[in-house]
Short mmCIF file of C-alpha atoms in Angstrom, two decimals:
data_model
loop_
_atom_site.label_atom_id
_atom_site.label_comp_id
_atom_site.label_asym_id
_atom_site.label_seq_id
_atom_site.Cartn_x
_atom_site.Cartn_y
_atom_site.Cartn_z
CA UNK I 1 0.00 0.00 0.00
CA UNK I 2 1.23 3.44 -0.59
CA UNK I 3 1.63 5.90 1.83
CA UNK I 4 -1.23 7.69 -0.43
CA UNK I 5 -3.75 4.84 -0.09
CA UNK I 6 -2.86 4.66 3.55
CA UNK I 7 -3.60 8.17 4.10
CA UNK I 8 -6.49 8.00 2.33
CA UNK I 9 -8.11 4.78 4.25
CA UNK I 10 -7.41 6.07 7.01
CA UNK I 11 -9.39 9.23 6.26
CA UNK I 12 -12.68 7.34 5.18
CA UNK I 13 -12.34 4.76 8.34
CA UNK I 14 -12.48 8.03 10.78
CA UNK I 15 -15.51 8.81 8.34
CA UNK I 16 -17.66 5.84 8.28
CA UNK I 17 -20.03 6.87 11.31
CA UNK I 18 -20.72 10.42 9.42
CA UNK I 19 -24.46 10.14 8.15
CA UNK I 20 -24.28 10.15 4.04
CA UNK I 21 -27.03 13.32 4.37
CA UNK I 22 -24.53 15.16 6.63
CA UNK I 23 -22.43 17.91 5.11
CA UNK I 24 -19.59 20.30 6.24
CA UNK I 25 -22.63 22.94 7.33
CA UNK I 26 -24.44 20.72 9.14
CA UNK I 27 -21.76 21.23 11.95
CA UNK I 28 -21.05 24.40 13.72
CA UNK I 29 -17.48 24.91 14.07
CA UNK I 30 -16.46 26.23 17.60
CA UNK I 31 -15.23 30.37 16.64
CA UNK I 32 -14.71 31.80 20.13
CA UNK I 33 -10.98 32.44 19.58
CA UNK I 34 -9.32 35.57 19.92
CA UNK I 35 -10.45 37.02 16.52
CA UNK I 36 -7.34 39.90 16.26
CA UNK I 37 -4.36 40.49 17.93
CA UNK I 38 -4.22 44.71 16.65
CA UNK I 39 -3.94 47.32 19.01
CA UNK I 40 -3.77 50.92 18.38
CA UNK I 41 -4.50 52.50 15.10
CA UNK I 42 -4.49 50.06 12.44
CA UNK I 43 -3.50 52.18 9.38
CA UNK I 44 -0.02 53.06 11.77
CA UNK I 45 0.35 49.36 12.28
CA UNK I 46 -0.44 48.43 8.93
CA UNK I 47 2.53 50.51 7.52
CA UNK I 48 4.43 49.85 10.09
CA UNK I 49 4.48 46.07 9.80
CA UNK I 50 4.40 46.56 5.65
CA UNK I 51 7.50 48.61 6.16
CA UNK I 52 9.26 45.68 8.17
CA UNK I 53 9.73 43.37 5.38
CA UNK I 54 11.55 45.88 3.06
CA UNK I 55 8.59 47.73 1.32
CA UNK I 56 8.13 51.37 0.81
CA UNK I 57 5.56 52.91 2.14
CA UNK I 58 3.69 55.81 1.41
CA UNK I 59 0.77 57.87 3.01
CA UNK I 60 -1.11 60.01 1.06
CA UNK I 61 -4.83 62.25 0.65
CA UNK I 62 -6.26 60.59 -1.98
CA UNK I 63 -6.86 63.97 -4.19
CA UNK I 64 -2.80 63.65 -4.32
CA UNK I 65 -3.63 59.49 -5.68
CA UNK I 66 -2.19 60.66 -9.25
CA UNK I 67 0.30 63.48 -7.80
CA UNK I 68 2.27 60.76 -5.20
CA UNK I 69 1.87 57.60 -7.86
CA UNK I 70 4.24 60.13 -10.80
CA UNK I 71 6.59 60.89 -8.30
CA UNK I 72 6.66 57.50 -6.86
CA UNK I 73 7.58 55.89 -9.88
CA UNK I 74 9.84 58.34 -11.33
CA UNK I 75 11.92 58.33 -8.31
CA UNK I 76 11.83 54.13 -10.04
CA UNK I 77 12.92 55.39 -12.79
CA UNK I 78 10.06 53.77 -14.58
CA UNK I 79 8.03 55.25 -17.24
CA UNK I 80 5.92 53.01 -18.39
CA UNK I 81 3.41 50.14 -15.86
CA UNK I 82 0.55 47.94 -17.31
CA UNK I 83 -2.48 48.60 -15.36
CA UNK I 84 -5.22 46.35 -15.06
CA UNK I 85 -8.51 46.85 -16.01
CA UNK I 86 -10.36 48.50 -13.27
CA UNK I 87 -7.69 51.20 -11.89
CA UNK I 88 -8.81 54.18 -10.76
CA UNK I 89 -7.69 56.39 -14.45
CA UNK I 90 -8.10 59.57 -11.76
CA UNK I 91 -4.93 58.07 -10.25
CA UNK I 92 -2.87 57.69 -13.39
CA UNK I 93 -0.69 60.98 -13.22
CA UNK I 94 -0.47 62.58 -16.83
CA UNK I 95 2.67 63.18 -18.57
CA UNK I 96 4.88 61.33 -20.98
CA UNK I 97 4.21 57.73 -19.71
CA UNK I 98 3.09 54.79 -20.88
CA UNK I 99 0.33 52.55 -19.11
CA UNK I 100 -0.36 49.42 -20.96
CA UNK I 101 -3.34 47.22 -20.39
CA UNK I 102 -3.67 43.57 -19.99
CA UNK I 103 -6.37 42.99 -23.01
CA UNK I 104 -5.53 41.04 -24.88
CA UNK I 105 -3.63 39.31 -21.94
CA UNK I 106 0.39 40.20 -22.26
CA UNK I 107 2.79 37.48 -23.13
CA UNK I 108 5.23 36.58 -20.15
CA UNK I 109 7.92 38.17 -22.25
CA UNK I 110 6.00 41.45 -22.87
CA UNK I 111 5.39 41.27 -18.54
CA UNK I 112 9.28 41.02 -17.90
CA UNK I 113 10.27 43.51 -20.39
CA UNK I 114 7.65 45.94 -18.78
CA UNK I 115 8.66 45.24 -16.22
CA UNK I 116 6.33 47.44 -13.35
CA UNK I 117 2.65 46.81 -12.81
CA UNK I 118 0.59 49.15 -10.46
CA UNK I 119 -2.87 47.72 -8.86
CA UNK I 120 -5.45 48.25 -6.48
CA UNK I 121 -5.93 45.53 -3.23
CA UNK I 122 -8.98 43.59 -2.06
CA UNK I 123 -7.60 44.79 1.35
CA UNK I 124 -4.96 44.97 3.84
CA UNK I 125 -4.10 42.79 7.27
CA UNK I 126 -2.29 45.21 9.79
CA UNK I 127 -0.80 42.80 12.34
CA UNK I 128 0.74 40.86 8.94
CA UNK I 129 1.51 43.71 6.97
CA UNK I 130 -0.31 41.63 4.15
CA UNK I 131 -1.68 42.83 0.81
CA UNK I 132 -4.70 40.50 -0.42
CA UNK I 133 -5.32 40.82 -3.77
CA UNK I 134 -8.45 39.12 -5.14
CA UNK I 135 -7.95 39.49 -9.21
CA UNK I 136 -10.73 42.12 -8.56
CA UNK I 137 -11.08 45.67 -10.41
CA UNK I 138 -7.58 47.34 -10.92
CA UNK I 139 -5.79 43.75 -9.57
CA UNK I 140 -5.92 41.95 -13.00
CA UNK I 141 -4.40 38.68 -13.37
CA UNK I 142 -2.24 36.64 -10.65
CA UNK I 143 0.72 37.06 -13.27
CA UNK I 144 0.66 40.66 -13.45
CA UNK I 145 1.89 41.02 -9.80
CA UNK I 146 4.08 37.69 -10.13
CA UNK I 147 6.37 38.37 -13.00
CA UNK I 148 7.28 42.19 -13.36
CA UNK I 149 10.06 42.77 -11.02
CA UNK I 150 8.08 46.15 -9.56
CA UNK I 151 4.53 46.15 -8.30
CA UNK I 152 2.97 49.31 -6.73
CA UNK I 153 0.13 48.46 -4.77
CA UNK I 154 -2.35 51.65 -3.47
CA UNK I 155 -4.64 50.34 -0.76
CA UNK I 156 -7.52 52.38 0.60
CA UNK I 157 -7.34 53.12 4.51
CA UNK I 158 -10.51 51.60 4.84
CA UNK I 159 -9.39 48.67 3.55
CA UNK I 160 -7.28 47.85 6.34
CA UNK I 161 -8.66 45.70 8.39
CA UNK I 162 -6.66 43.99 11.98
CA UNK I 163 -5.68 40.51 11.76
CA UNK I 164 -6.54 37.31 9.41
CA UNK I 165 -9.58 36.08 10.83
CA UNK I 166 -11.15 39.43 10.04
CA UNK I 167 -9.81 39.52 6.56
CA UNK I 168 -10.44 35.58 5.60
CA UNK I 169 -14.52 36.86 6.70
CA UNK I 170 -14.38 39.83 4.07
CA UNK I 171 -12.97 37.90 1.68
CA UNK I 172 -14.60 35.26 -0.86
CA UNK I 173 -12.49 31.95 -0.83
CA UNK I 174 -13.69 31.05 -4.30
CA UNK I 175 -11.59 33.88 -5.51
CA UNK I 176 -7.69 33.79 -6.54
CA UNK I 177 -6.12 34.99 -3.77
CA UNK I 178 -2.94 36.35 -3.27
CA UNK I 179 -1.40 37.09 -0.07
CA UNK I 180 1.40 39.57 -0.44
CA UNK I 181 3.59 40.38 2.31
CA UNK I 182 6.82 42.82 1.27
CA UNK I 183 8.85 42.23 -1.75
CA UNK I 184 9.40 38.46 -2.89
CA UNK I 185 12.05 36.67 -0.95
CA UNK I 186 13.60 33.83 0.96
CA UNK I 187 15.81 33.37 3.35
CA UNK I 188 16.30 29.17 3.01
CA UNK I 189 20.14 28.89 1.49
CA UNK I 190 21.73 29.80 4.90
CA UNK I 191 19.45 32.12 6.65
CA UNK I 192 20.92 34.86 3.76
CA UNK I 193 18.31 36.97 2.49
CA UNK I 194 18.00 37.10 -1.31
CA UNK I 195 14.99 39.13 -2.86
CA UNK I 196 13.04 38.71 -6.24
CA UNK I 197 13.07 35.08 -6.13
CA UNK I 198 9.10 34.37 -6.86
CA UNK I 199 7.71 37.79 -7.75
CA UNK I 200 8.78 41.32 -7.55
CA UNK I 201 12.10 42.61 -6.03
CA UNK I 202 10.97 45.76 -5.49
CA UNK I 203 6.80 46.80 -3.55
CA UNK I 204 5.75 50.05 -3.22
CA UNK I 205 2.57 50.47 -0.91
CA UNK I 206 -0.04 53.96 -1.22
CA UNK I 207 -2.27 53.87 1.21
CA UNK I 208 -4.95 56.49 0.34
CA UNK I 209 -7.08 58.48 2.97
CA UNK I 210 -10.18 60.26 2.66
CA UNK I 211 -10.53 64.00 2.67
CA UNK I 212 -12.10 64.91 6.32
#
């Protein structure tokens, strides 16, 4: 028997007293746990903990969206970003740049020699410092923020919300999800930190308030 069979056997033994009619809903799950471990004010955590693993961030009003996005990526160096379908075109600063969209879908060429995407987020996790993106409006594709080595990522401060188990209820599991926290990296060859290893090298974060 392989260890596959045997995993799986022993999987339907533990199951044979389950009525056939029963099904996963049928059974409340016990959710009394401690639901978030954020204290204070969670946009100040949220860039705090976002700024931890290497990323830039970057407050701003979001009347100065467009303003802060130009200057952002010019200090890059970058002129030219694809942009998903769904961005905010009030936040795409004028001026001699290029912004190319993903329709038809790019080639994974075309994404490398971009090589910059900006997006929206579905939402942010403050004690994590995690950007969720849910292919949603301004998101796009899973491979737009996997294979260009810059992603910009502006995040609404009502998006933020404190810890996983809030964010896993606001968001829809039958969704792609991606959970992004700081630039790509690993640390597994001898604790040495080497970035850009399974997405971009480089993560700006916006996060945009509200005019009081």
């Amino acid at each position: 028997m392989s260890s596959r069979e045997n995993v799986l056997g022993r999987i339907r033994a533990a199951l044979t007293d389950v009525p056939t009619t029963e099904s996963p809903q049928d059974v409340p799950v016990p959710r009394d746990y401690r639901r978030s471990h954020a204290e204070g004010d969670l946009v100040d955590l949220f860039a705090e903990r976002v700024a931890d693993y290497r990323a830039t961030v970057v407050r701003a009003d979001v009347t100065q969206a467009a303003e802060v996005i130009g200057r952002t990526i010019a200090g890059r160096g970058l002129t030219r970003a694809v942009v998903p379908d769904g961005f905010p075109p009030q936040w795409l600063p004028a001026g001699d740049r290029t912004w190319l969209r993903d329709d038809p879908p790019l080639g994974v060429a075309r994404l490398d020699a971009v090589g910059a995407v900006l997006t929206t987020a579905a939402l942010g996790i403050a004690v994590t410092g995690t950007i969720v993106l849910d292919a949603g409006p301004g998101q796009g594709r899973r491979a737009l923020t996997l294979l260009p080595d810059y992603h910009l990522c502006v995040v609404r401060a009502e998006q933020i919300v404190g810890d996983v188990p809030e964010a896993l209820a606001r968001l829809d599991p039958a969704r792609p999800l991606t959970f992004v926290s700081g630039p790509s990296a690993t640390s597994d060859i001898e604790l040495d930190r080497v970035e850009g290893v399974h997405g971009p090298r480089t993560l700006d974060v916006l996060i945009l308030t509200e005019t009081s």
